[in-house]
XYZ file of C-alpha atoms in Angstrom:
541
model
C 4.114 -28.310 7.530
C 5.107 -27.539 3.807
C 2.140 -26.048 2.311
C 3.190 -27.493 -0.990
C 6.202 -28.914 -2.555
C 9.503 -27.208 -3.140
C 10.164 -24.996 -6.130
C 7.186 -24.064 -6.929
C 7.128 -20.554 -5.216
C 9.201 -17.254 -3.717
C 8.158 -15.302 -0.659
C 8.396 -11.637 -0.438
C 9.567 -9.814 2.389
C 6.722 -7.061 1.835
C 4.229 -10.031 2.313
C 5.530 -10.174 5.749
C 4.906 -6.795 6.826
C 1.557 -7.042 5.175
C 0.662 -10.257 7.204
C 1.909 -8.842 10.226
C -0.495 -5.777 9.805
C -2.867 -7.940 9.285
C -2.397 -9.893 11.951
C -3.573 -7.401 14.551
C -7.330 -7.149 13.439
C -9.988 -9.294 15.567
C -9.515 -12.749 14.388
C -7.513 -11.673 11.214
C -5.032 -15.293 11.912
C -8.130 -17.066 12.173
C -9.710 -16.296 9.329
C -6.845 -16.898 7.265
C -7.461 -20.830 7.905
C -11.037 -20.799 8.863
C -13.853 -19.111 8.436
C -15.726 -20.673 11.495
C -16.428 -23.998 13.305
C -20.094 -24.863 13.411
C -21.823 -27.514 16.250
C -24.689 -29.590 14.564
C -26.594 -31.606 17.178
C -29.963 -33.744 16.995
C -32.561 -33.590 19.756
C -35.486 -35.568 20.046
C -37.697 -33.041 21.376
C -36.076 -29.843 19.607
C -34.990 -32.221 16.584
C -31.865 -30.533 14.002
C -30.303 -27.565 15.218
C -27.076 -25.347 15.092
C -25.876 -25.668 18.423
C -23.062 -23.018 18.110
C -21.164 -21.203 15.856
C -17.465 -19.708 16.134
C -16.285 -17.515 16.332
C -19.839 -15.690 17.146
C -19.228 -12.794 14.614
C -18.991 -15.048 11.809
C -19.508 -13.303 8.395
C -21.381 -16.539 6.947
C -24.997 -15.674 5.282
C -28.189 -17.443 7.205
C -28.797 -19.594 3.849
C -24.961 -20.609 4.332
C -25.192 -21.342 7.695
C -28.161 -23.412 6.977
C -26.660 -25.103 3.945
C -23.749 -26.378 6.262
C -26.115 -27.199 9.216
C -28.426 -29.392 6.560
C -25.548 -31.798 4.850
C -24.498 -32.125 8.725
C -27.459 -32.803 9.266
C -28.679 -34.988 6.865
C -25.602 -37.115 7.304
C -26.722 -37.749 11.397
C -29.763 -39.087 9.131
C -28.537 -41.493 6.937
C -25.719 -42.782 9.484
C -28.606 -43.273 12.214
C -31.534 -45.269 9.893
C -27.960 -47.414 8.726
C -27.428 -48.194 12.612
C -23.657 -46.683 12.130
C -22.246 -46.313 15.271
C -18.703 -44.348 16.042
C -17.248 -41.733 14.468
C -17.604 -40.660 10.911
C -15.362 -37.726 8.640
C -16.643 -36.407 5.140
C -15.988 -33.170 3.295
C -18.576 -30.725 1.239
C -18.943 -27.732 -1.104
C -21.224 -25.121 -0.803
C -21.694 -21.636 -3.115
C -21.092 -18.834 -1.360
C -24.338 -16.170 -1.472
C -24.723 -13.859 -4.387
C -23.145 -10.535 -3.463
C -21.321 -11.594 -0.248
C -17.547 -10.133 0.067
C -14.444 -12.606 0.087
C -12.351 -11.424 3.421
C -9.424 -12.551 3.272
C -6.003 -12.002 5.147
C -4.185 -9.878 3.196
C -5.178 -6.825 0.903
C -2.744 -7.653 -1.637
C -3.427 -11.914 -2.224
C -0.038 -12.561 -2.202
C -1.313 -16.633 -1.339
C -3.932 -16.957 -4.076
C -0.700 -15.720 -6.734
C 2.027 -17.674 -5.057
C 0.391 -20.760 -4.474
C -0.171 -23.721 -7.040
C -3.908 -23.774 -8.630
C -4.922 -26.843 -7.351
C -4.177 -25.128 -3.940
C -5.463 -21.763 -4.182
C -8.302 -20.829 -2.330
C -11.877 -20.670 -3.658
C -13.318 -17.292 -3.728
C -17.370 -18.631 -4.960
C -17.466 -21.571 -2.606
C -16.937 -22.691 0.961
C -15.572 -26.107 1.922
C -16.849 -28.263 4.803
C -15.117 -30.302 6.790
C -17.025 -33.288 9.062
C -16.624 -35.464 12.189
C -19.972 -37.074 13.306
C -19.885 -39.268 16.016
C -23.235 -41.589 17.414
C -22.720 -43.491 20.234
C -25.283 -45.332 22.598
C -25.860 -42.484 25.499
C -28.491 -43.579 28.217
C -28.643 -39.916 29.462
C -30.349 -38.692 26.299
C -34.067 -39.558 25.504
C -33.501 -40.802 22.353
C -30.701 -43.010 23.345
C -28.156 -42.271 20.994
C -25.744 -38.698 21.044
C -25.294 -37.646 17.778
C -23.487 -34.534 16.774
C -21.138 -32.885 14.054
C -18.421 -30.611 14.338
C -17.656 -28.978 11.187
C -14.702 -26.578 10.004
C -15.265 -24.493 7.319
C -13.025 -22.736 5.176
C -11.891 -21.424 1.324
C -9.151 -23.626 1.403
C -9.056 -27.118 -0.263
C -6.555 -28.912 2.994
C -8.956 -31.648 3.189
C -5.944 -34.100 4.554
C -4.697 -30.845 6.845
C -8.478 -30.255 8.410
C -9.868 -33.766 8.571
C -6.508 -34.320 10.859
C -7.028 -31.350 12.712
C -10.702 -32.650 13.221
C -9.288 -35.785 14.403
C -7.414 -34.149 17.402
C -10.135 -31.589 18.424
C -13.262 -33.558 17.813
C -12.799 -36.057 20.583
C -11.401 -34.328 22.940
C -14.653 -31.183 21.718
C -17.438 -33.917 22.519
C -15.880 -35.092 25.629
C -15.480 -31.013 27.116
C -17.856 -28.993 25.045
C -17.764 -25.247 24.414
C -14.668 -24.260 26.327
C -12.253 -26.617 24.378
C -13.457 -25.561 20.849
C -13.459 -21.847 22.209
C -9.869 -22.724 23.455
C -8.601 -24.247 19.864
C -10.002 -21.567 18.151
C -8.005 -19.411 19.844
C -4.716 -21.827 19.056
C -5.928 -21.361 15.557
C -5.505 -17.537 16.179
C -2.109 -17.995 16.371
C -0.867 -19.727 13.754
C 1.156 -18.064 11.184
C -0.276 -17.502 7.993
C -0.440 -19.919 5.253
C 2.261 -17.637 2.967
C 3.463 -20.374 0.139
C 7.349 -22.033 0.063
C 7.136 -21.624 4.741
C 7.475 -24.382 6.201
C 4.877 -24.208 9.148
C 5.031 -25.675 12.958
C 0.672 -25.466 13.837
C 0.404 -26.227 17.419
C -2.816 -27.471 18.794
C -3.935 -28.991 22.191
C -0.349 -30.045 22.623
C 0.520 -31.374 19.346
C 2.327 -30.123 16.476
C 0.957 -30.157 12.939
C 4.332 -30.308 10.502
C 6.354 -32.463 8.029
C 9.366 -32.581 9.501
C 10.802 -35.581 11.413
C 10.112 -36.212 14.819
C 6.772 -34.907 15.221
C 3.743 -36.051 16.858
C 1.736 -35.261 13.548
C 3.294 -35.497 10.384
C 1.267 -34.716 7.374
C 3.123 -34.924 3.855
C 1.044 -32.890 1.783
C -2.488 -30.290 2.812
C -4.519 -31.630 0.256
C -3.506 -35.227 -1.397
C -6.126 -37.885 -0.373
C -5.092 -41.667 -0.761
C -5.599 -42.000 -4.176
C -4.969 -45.633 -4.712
C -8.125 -46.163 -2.031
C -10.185 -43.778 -3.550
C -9.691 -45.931 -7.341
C -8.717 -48.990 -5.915
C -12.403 -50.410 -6.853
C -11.999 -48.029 -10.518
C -8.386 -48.836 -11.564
C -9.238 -50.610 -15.181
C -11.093 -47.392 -16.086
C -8.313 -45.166 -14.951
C -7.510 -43.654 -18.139
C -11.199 -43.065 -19.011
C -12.209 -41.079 -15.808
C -8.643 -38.966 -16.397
C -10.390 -38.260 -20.038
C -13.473 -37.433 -18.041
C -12.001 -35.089 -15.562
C -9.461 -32.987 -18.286
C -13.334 -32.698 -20.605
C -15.098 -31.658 -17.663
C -17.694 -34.064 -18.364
C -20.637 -34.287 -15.689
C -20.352 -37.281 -13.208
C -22.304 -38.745 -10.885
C -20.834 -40.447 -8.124
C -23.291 -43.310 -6.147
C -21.177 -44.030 -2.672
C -22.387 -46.128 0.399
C -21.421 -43.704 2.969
C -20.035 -39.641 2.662
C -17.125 -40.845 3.242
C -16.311 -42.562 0.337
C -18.100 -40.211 -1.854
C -16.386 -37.287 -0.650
C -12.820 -38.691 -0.898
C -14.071 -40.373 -4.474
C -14.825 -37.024 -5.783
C -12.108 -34.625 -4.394
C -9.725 -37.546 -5.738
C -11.511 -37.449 -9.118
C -11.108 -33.509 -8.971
C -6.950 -34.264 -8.325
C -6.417 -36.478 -11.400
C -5.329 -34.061 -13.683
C -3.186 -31.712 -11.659
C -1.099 -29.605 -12.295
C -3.873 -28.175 -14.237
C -7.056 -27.004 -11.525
C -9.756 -28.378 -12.131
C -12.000 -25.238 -13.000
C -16.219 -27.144 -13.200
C -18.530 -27.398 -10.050
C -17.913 -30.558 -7.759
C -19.667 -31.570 -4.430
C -18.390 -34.025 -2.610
C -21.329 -34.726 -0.711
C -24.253 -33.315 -2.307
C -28.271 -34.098 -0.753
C -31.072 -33.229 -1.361
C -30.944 -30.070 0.528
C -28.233 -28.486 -1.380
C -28.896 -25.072 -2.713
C -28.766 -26.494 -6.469
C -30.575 -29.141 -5.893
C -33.090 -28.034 -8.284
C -30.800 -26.455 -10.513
C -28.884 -30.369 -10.729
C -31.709 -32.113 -11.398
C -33.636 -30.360 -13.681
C -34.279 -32.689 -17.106
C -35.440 -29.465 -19.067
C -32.081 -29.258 -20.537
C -28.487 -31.405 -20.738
C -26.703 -31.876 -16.976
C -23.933 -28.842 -15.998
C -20.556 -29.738 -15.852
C -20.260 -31.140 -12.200
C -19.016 -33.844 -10.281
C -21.705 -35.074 -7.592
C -21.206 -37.388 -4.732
C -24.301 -39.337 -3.275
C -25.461 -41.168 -1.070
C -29.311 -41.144 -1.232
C -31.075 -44.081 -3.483
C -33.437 -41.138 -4.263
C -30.762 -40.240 -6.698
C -30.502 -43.427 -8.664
C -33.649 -42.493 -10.632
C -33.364 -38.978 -10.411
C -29.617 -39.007 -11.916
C -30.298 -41.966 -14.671
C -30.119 -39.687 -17.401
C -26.873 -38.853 -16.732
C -23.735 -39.321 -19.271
C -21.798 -40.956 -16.356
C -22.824 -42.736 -13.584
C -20.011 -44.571 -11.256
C -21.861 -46.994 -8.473
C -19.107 -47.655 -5.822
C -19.799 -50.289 -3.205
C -17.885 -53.414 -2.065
C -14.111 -53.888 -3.877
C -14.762 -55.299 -7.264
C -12.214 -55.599 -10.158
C -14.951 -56.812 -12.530
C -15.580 -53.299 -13.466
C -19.436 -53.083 -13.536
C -19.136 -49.986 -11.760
C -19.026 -47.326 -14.238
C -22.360 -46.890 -16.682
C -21.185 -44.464 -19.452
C -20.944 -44.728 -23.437
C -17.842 -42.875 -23.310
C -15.985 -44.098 -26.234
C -12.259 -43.104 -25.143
C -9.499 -41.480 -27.107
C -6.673 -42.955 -25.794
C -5.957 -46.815 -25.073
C -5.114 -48.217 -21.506
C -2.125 -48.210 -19.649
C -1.817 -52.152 -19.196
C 1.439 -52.424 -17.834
C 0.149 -49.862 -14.807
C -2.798 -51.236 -14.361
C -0.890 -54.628 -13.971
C 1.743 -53.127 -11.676
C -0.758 -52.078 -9.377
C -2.817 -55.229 -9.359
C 0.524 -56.910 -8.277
C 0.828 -54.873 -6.150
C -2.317 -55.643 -4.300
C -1.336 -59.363 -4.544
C 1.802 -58.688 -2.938
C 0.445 -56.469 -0.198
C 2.221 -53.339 -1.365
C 1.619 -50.507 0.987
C -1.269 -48.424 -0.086
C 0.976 -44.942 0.223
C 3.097 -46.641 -1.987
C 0.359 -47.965 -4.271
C -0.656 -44.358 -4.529
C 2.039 -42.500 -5.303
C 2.902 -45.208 -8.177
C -0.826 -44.102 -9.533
C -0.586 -40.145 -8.615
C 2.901 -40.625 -10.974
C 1.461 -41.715 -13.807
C -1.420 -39.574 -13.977
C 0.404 -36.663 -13.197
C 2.733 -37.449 -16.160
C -0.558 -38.329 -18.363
C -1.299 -34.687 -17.468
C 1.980 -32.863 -17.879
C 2.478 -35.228 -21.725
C -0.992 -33.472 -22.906
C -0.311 -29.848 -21.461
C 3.617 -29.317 -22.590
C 2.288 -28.975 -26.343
C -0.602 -26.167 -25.144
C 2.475 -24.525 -22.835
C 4.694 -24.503 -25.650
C 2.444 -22.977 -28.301
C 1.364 -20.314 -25.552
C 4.513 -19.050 -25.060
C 5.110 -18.928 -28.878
C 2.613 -16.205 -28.972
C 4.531 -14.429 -26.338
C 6.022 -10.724 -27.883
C 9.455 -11.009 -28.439
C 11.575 -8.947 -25.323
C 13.307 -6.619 -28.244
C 9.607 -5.582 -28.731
C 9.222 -3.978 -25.866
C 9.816 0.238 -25.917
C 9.666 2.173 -23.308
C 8.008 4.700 -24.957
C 5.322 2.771 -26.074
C 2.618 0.733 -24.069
C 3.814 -3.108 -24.004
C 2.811 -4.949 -27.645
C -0.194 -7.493 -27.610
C -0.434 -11.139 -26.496
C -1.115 -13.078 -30.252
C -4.458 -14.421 -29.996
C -4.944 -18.047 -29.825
C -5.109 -20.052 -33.056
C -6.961 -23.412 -32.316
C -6.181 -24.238 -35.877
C -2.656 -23.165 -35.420
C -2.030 -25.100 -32.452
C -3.447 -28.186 -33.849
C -0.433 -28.185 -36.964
C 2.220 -28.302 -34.047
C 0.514 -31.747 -32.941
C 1.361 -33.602 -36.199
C 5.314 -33.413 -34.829
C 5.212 -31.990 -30.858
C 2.626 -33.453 -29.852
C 1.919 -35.672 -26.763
C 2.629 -38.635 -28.772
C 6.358 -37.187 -27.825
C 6.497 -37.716 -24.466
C 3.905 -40.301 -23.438
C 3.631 -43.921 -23.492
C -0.082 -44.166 -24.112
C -1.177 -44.412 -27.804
C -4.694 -43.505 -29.288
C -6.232 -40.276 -30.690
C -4.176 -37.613 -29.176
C -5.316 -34.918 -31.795
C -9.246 -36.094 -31.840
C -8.896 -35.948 -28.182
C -7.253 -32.713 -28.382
C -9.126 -31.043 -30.909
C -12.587 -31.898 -31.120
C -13.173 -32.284 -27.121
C -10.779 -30.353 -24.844
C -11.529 -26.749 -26.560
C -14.758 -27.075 -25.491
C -13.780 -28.093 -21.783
C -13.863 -25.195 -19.071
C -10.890 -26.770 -18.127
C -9.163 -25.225 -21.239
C -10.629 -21.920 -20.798
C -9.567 -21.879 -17.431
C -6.224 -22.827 -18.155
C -6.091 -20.335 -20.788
C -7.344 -17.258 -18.452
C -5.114 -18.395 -16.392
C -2.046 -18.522 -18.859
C -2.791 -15.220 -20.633
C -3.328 -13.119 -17.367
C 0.612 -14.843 -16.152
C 2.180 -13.158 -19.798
C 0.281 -10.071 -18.993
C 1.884 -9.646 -15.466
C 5.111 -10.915 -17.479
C 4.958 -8.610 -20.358
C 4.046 -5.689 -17.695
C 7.051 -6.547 -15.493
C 9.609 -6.683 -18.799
C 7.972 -3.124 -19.484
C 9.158 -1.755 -16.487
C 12.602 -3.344 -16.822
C 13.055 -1.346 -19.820
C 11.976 2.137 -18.497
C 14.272 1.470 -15.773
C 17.154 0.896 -17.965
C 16.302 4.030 -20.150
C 17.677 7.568 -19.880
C 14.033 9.165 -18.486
C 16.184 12.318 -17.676
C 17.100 12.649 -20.978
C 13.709 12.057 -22.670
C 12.174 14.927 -21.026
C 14.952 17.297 -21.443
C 12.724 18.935 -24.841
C 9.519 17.479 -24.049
C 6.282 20.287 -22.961
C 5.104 20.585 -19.195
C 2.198 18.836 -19.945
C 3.822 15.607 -21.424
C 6.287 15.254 -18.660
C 3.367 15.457 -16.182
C 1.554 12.502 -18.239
C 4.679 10.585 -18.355
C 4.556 10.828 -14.239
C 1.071 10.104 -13.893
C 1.521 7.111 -15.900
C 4.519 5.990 -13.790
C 2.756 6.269 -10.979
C 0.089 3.998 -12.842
C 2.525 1.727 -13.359
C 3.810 1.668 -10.060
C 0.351 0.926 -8.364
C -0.707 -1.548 -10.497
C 2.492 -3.229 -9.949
C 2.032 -3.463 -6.215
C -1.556 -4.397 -6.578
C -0.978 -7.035 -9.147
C 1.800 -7.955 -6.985
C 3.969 -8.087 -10.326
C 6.811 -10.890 -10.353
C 9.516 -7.581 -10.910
C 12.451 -7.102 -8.318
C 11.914 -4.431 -5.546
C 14.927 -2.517 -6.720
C 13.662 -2.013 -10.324
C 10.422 -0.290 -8.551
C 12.890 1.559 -5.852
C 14.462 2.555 -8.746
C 11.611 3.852 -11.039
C 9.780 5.510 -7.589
C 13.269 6.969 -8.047
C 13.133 8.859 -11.375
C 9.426 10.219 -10.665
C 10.731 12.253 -7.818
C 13.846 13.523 -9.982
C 11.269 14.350 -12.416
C 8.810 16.326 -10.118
C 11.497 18.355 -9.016
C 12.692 19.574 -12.451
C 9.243 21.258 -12.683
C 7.913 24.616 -11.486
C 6.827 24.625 -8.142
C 3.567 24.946 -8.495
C 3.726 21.733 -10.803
C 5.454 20.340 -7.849
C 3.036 20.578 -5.152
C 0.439 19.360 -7.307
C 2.003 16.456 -8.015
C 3.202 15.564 -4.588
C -0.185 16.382 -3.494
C -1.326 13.432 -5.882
């Protein structure tokens, strides 16, 4: 299993010896996938209750705990008064408690820097996976066995964990504890998920991968079907891509979790590469933590995405900017309620191809990867201008002294940027016409999903500009610098080597091992030009 595609990443061989430290702590392999499997039953008599938790130690808060075991919970509700029988998979998202430490697998998050945004894991929230089942039991009093097995992890894998669920699940409700207890421990042993490996994850006989023959074969961790999800949505395409890149708050009205879940997380995918940086809930009830916080009409909805199922929420959410009511397949497209004026104007020839596509029975893999095309170049047409006047503010390399602390990052110009539209903008590279610059300028600024992409952008140059600084002490004569230079200068010039040096490791730096071999190097030839005394302080330090 390819954790994401090609190219995108390198692997260091210091990650390795980190993982394999890791490795050796109480559920340390574990935990890198999963934070813990909960059991959500139903009784009669005892009514809603955790049935078990696992691994037993689990570092989830009681309110978390509870959070999880409610949207389970409430789910066994709704699917029971609608008479669902079988089995039933949904995902949620739940805010991790104030205060509450992120464990994670390795000290230095060599995953959360190599992977791609849209994969990275989430250090605020926690992500829910579902399988209910309700079948007819005689055996029970109520007549019906109803119960939920839930995964939950930081990771967004919601195609890698609803297909693990699909393996374990059964074969769970059919032998109980001592199956779950016994794919936990299979989980133990998987390798961790370090980006660019290609990963065999075996469980209860099968192997989890992307490579041909294999009894499981999942293309991607995370990509839902997205031509499914917007199959009911497709003439207003464009608009809810406009939506998503202004983080604009959505409501989503669904018939079942299901559909809202994979609705919203496929929503939440239209505008990658970029992450989408608001709140979103795939399955949010009236139980939720926020609920309160959601609904309040004492001032203008947050920037969220909300997937429901409840009819309490059609008059509790009718103030909303955007409200998208998905039931049976209709192309009529009386399914969105906004006054969203957009910028841009539609993509007709897509939205034909696709419809054509329906009438010809095109494969719905193929269907979506025609859609997830298009939107991804939408996406990459609207972001090369922003990428291109970032790195423009980028110190030039001859800039850099190693004598002096690295120059500045320019600060952003919004009114700067917007001049480079008139003649590189996305006008350049995309077939859409419409208001690129209104779109650009008086909405997106304002969007959390620039300021995200911005942080994220200016803390990449940093690293960058920190990495070029250490190329050039390398490359200087240190030896020579110090030759007429005090005691007390060359012992700041170590300390700040040594600085250096950490905070390259920490920040896991994207500089070659040899250039810090190499600088570790000239510190020691340093040190031992000094008095003795000097010496052993230093080495002490």
């Amino acid at each position: 299993m390819d954790l994401y595609e090609s190219g995108h990443a390198r692997t260091y061989a210091k990650s390795e010896k980190s993982v394999s430290a890791a490795s050796r702590m109480p559920w340390a392999r574990f935990s890198c996938w999963v934070e813990c499997v909960c059991v959500v039953t139903f009784d009669l008599e005892l009514g809603q209750a955790i049935e078990l938790v696992y691994p037993h130690d689990t570092k989830l808060t009681e309110k978390e705990v509870s959070i999880t075991f409610l949207v389970s919970f409430f789910n066994i509700v709704f699917l029971s008064l609608k008479g669902c029988l079988g089995d039933t998979q949904f995902s949620f998202r739940v805010r991790q408690s104030v205060g509450q430490k992120s464990s994670w697998f390795v000290e230095e998050d060599i995953y959360s820097r190599e992977a791609p945004v849209t994969l990275q894991r989430d250090p605020g929230h926690y992500y829910g996976y579902v399988y209910f089942r309700q079948v007819k039991d005689t055996t029970v009093k109520r007549g019906y066995f109803q119960k939920s097995l839930v995964v939950i992890s930081r990771l967004p894998y919601v195609n890698l964990f609803q297909s693990l669920l699909q393996l374990i699940a059964p074969e769970y409700f059919e032998k109980l504890d001592p199956c779950l207890e016994a794919v936990c421990n299979e989980i133990d042993q998987w390798p961790a998920p370090i980006p660019g490996q290609t990963l065999n994850l075996p469980v209860m006989g099968v192997v989890i991968q992307n490579l041909l023959p294999a009894p499981m074969v999942l293309p991607t961790v995370n990509e839902l079907d997205l031509f499914k999800c917007f199959q009911s949505l497709l003439i207003h395409i464009q608009m809810l891509w406009e939506l998503m890149l202004l983080g604009e708050p959505i409501v989503i009205m669904a018939p079942s979790p299901t559909i809202s879940s994979e609705t919203v997380l496929a929503l939440t995918s239209c505008i990658a590469p970029l992450k989408y940086c608001c709140d979103y809930r795939p399955y949010f009830t009236i139980h939720d933590s926020e609920f309160k916080e959601y609904t309040t009409r004492t001032q203008a909805p947050p920037n969220v995405i909300l997937g429901v199922t409840n009819p309490f929420f059609i008059k509790t959410f009718q103030y909303w900017p955007h409200i998208i009511r998905i039931g049976e397949l209709k192309m009529s497209g009386k399914c969105v309620y906004t006054s969203y004026k957009t910028y841009l104007h539609k993509d007709k020839a897509l939205i034909k191809r696709l419809l054509k596509g329906i009438q010809r029975k095109r494969p719905s893999e193929v269907q979506s990867a025609i859609l997830r095309r298009h939107l991804l170049e939408l996406t990459q047409s609207f972001i090369i201008p922003l990428e291109r006047y970032m790195a423009s503010l980028m110190p030039l390399q001859k800039a850099i002294m190693p004598w002096k602390n690295p120059p500045q990052i320019r600060s952003f110009s919004r009114e700067e940027f917007m001049k480079t539209l008139e003649h590189s903008g996305p006008q350049l590279t995309s077939v859409l016409k419409g208001d690129w610059m209104g779109f650009t300028g008086k909405r997106f600024f304002r969007s959390p999903n620039f300021d995200g992409w911005y942080r994220l952008r200016h803390k990449e140059m940093s690293h960058k500009l920190e990495s070029l600084h250490l190329e050039v002490l390398c490359e200087a004569d240190l030896l020579l610098w110090i030759k007429d230079k005090s005691e007390v200068e060359i012992v700041d010039l170590v300390l700040k080597l040594r600085e250096k040096l950490v905070k390259a490791h920490h920040q896991q730096l994207p500089v070659k091992e040899e250039v810090l071999q190499k600088l570790e190097s000239y510190i020691q030839t340093i040190i031992t030009s000094l008095p003795e005394d000097l010496q052993a302080v230093l080495k002490r330090h």
